[in-house]
mmCIF file of C-alpha atoms in Angstrom:
data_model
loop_
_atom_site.group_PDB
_atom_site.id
_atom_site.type_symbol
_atom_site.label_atom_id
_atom_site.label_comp_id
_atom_site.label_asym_id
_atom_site.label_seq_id
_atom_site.Cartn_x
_atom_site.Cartn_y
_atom_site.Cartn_z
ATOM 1 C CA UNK M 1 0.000 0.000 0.000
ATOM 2 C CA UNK M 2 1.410 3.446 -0.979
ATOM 3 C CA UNK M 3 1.506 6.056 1.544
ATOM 4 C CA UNK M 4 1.607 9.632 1.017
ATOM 5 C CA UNK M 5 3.855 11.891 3.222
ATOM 6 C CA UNK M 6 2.831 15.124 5.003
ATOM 7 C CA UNK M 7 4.631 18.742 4.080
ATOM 8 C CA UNK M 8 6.179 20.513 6.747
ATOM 9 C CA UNK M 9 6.352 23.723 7.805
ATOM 10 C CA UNK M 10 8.893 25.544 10.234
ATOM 11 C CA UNK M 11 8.193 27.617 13.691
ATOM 12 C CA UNK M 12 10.354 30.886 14.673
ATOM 13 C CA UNK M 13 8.678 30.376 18.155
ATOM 14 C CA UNK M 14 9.730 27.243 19.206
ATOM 15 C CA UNK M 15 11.396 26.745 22.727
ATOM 16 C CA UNK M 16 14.839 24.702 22.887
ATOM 17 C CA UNK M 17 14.821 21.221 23.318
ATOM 18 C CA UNK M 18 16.128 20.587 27.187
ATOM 19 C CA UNK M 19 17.144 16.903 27.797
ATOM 20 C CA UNK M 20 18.240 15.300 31.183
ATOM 21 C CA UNK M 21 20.523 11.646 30.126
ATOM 22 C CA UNK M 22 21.667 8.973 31.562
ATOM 23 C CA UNK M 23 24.008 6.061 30.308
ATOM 24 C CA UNK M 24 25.156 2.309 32.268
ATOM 25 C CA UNK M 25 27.608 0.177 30.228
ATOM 26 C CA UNK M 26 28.551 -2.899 31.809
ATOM 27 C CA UNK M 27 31.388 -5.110 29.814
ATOM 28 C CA UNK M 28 32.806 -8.549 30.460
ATOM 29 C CA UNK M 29 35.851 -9.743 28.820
ATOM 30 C CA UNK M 30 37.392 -13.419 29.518
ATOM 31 C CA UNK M 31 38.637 -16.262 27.373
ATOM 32 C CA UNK M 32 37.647 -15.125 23.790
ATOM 33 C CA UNK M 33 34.056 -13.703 25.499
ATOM 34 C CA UNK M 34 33.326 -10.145 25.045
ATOM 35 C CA UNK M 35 30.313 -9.050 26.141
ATOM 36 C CA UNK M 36 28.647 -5.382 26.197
ATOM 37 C CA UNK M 37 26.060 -4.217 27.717
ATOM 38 C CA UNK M 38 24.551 -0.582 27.769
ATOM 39 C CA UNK M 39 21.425 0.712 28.888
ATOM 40 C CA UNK M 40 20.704 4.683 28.227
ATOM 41 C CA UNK M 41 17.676 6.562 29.516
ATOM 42 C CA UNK M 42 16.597 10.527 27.798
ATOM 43 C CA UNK M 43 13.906 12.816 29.496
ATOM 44 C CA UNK M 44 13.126 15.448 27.277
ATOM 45 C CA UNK M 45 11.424 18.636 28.060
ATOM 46 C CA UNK M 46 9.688 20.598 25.307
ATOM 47 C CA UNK M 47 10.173 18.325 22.767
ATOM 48 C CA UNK M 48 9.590 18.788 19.402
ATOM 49 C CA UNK M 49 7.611 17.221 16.907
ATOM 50 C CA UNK M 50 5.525 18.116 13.883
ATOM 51 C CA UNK M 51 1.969 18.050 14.649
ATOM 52 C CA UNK M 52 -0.763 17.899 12.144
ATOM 53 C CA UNK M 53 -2.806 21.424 10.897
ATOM 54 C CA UNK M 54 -6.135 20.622 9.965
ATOM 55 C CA UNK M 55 -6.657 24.055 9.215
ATOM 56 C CA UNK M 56 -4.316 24.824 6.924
ATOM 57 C CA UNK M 57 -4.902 22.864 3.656
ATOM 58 C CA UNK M 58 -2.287 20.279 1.654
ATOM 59 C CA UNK M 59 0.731 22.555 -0.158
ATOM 60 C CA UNK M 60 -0.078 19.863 -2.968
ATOM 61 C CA UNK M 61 -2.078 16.382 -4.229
ATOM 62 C CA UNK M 62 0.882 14.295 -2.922
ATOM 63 C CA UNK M 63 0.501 14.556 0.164
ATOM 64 C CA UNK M 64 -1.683 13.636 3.243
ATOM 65 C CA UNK M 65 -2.049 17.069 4.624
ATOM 66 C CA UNK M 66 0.675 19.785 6.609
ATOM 67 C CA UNK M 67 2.230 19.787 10.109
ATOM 68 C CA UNK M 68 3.818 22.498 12.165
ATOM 69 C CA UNK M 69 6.140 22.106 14.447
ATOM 70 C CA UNK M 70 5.571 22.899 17.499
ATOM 71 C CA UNK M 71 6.487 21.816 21.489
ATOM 72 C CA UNK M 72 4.854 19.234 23.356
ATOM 73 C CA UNK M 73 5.914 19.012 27.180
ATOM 74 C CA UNK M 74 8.400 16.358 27.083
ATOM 75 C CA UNK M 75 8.900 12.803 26.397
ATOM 76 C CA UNK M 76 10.899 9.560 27.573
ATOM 77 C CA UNK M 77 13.326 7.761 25.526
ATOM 78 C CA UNK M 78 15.450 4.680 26.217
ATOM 79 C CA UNK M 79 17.658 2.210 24.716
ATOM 80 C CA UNK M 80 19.023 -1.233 25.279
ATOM 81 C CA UNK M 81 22.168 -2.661 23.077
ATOM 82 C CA UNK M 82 23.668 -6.068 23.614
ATOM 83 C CA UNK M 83 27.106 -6.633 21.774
ATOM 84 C CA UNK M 84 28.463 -10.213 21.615
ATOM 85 C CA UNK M 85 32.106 -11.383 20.764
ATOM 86 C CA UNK M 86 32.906 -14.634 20.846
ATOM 87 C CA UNK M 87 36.056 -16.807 19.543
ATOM 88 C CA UNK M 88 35.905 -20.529 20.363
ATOM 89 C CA UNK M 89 38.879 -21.370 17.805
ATOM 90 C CA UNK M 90 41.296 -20.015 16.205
ATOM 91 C CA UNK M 91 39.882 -18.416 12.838
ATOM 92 C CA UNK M 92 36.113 -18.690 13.994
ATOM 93 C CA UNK M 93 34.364 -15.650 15.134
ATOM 94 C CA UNK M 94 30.318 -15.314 15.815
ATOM 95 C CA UNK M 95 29.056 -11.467 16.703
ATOM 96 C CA UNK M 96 25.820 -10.531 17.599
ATOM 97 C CA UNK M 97 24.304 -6.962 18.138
ATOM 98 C CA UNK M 98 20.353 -6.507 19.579
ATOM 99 C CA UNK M 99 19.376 -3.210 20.188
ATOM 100 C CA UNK M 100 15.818 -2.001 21.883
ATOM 101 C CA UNK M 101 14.566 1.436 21.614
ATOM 102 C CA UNK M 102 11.178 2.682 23.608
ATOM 103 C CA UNK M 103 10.010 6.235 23.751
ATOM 104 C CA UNK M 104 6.460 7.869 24.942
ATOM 105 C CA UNK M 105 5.257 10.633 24.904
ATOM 106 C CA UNK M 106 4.402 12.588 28.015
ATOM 107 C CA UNK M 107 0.309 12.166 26.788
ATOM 108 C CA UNK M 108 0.948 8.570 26.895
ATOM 109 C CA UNK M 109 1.056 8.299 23.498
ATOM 110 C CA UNK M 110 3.535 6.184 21.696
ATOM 111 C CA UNK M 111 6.892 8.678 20.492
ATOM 112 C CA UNK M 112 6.729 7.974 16.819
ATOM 113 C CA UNK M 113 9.518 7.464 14.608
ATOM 114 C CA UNK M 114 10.765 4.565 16.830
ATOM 115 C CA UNK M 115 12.260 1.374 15.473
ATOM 116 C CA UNK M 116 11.100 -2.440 16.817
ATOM 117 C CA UNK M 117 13.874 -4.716 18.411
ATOM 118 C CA UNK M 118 16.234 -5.574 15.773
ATOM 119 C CA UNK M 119 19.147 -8.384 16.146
ATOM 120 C CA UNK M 120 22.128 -8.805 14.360
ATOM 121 C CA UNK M 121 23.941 -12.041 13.589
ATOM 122 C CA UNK M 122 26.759 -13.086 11.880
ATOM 123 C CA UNK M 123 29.379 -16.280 12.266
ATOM 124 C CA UNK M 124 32.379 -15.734 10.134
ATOM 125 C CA UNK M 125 35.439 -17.913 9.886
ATOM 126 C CA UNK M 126 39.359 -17.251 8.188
ATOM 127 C CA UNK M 127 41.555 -19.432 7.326
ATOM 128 C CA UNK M 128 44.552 -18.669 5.092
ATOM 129 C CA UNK M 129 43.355 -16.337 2.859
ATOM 130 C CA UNK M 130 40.120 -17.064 2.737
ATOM 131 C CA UNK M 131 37.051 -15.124 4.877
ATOM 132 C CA UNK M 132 34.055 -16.634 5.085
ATOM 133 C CA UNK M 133 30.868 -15.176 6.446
ATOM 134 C CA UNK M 134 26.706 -15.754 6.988
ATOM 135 C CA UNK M 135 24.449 -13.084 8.455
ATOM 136 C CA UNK M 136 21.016 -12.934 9.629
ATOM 137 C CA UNK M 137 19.297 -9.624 10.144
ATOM 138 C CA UNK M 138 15.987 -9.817 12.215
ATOM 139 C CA UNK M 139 13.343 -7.168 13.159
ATOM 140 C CA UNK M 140 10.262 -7.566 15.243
ATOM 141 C CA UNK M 141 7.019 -6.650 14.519
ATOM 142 C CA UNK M 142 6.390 -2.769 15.555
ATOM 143 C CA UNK M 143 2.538 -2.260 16.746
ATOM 144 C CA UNK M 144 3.522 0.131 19.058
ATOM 145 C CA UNK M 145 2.557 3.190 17.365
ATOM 146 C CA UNK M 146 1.167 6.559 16.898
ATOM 147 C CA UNK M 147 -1.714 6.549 15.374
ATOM 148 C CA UNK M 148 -2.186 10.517 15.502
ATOM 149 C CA UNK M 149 0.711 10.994 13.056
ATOM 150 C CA UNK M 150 -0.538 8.826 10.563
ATOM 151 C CA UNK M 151 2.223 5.626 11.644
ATOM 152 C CA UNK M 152 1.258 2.164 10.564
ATOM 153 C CA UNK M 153 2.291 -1.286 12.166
ATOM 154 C CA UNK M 154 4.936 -2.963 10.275
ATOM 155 C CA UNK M 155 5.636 -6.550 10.129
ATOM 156 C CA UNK M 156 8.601 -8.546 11.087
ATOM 157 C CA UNK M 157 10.980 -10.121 8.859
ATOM 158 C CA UNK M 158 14.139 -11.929 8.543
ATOM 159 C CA UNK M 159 16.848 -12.107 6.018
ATOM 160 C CA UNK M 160 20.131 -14.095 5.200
ATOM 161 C CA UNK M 161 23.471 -12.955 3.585
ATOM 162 C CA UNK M 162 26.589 -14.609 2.396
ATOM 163 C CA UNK M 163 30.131 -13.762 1.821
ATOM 164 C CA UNK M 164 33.169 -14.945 0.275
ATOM 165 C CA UNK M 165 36.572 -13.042 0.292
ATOM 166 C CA UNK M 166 40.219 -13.804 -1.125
ATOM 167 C CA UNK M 167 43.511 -11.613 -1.006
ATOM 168 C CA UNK M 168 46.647 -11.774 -2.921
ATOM 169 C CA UNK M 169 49.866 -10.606 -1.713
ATOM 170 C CA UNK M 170 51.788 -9.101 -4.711
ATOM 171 C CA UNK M 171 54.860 -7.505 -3.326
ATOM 172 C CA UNK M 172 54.000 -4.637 -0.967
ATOM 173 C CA UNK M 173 50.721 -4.753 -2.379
ATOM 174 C CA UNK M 174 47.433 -6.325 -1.564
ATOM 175 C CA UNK M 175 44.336 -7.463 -3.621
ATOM 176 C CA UNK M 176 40.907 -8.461 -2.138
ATOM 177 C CA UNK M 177 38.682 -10.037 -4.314
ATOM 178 C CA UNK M 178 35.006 -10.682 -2.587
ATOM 179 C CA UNK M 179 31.771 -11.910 -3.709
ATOM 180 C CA UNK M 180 28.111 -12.040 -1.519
ATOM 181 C CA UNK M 181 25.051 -12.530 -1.796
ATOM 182 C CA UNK M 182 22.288 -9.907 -0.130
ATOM 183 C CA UNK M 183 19.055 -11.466 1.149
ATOM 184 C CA UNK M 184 19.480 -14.559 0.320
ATOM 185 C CA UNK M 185 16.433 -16.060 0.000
ATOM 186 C CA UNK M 186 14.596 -13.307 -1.575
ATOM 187 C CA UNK M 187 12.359 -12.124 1.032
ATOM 188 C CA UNK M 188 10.016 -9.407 0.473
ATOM 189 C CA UNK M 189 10.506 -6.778 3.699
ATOM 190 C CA UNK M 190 11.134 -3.142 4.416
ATOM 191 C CA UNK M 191 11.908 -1.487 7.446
ATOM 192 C CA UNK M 192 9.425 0.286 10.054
ATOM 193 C CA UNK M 193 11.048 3.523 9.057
ATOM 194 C CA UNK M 194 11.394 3.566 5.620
ATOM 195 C CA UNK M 195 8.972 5.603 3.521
ATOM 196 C CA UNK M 196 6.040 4.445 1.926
ATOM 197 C CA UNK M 197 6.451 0.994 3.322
ATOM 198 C CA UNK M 198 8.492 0.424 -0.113
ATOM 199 C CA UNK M 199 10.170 -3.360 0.013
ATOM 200 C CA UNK M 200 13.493 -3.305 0.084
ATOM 201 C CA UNK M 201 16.127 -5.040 -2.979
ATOM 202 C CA UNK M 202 15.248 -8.504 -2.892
ATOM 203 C CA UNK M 203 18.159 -11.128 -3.638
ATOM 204 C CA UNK M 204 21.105 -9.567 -5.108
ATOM 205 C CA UNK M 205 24.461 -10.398 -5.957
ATOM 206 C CA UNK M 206 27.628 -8.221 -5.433
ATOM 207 C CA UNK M 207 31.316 -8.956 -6.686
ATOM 208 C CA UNK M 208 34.001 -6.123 -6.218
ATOM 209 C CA UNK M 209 37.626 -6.193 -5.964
ATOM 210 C CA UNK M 210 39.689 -3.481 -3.610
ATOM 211 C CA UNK M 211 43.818 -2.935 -4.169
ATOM 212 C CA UNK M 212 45.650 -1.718 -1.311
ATOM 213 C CA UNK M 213 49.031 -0.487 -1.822
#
């Protein structure tokens, strides 16, 4: 389904954004295990955020109507991230990222704009002069919207990656020659933020050669 956007238009009156932060990081580090663990927290006082005009009509046909900026009394943000390094052998390596972001709005209201949970995975192993590596990318469903400015839900999805890579030594000189291939199994999917829910580039293939001298 094709969305149209909103036009937006500026305010000279606006107040300053004031934010009060917070940040924990925890990391553990111990036979090949690295693991990171941060936890941030925002409270925002007149925040601000483009609200819709119903007065005002649409600047043009293409989109859903206009919105003014203006200040709302605050919200709360805050954000999760996992990191995970791990090296059981020599030449193996697995990595994962998950990161968590909630915000509201101080009407109770959902902050739009605000991604689902979203994990990153990837095992990679080098051996001579050879780098292989597999990725999954996962996002949860986001139904925890705003329905005043116009957001949808968005489904979840998961997709798959490959990658090959070789390097020459020539002298002082180095060649890396790689090929991939980007979503592997062709799944259709697009991201809670992007525009227009327009899918994303389905299975693709990449080859591309770098010399470093």
């Amino acid at each position: 389904e094709f969305q149209k956007a909103f036009g937006y238009i500026g305010n000279p009156y606006l107040k300053t954004e004031k934010s009060l932060s917070g940040r924990l990081a925890v990391t553990y580090s111990n036979y090949g295990l690295k693991i990171n663990l941060s936890q941030s927290y925002n409270l925002l006082r007149d925040y601000i955020i483009g609200i819709t005009d119903t007065v005002i009509p649409p600047m043009n046909f293409y989109t859903n109507g206009l919105r003014v900026y203006k200040n709302v009394p605050g919200a709360k943000l805050c954000s999760t991230d996992l990191q995970v390094m791990y090296n059981p052998i020599k030449g193996l390596s697995l990595f994962i990222l998950s990161k968590y972001t909630w915000g509201q709005l101080n009407s109770g209201e959902s902050l739009p704009l605000i991604p689902p949970f979203k994990n990153l995975l990837s095992v990679s192993y080098e051996k001579n002069r050879w780098t292989f590596q597999a990725e999954n990318e996962t996002a949860f469903r986001q139904s925890r919207i705003n329905l005043h400015y116009g957001e949808t839900k968005s489904p979840s999805f998961t997709i798959f990656n490959i990658k090959s890579n070789y390097h020459f030594i020539i002298s002082d000189t180095r060649l890396d020659c790689s090929i991939g291939i980007t979503n592997l199994f062709n799944a259709t999917y697009y991201e809670h933020l992007d525009w227009g829910h327009i899918p994303r580039q389905g299975r693709s293939f990449n080859f591309f050669i770098k010399y470093i001298y």
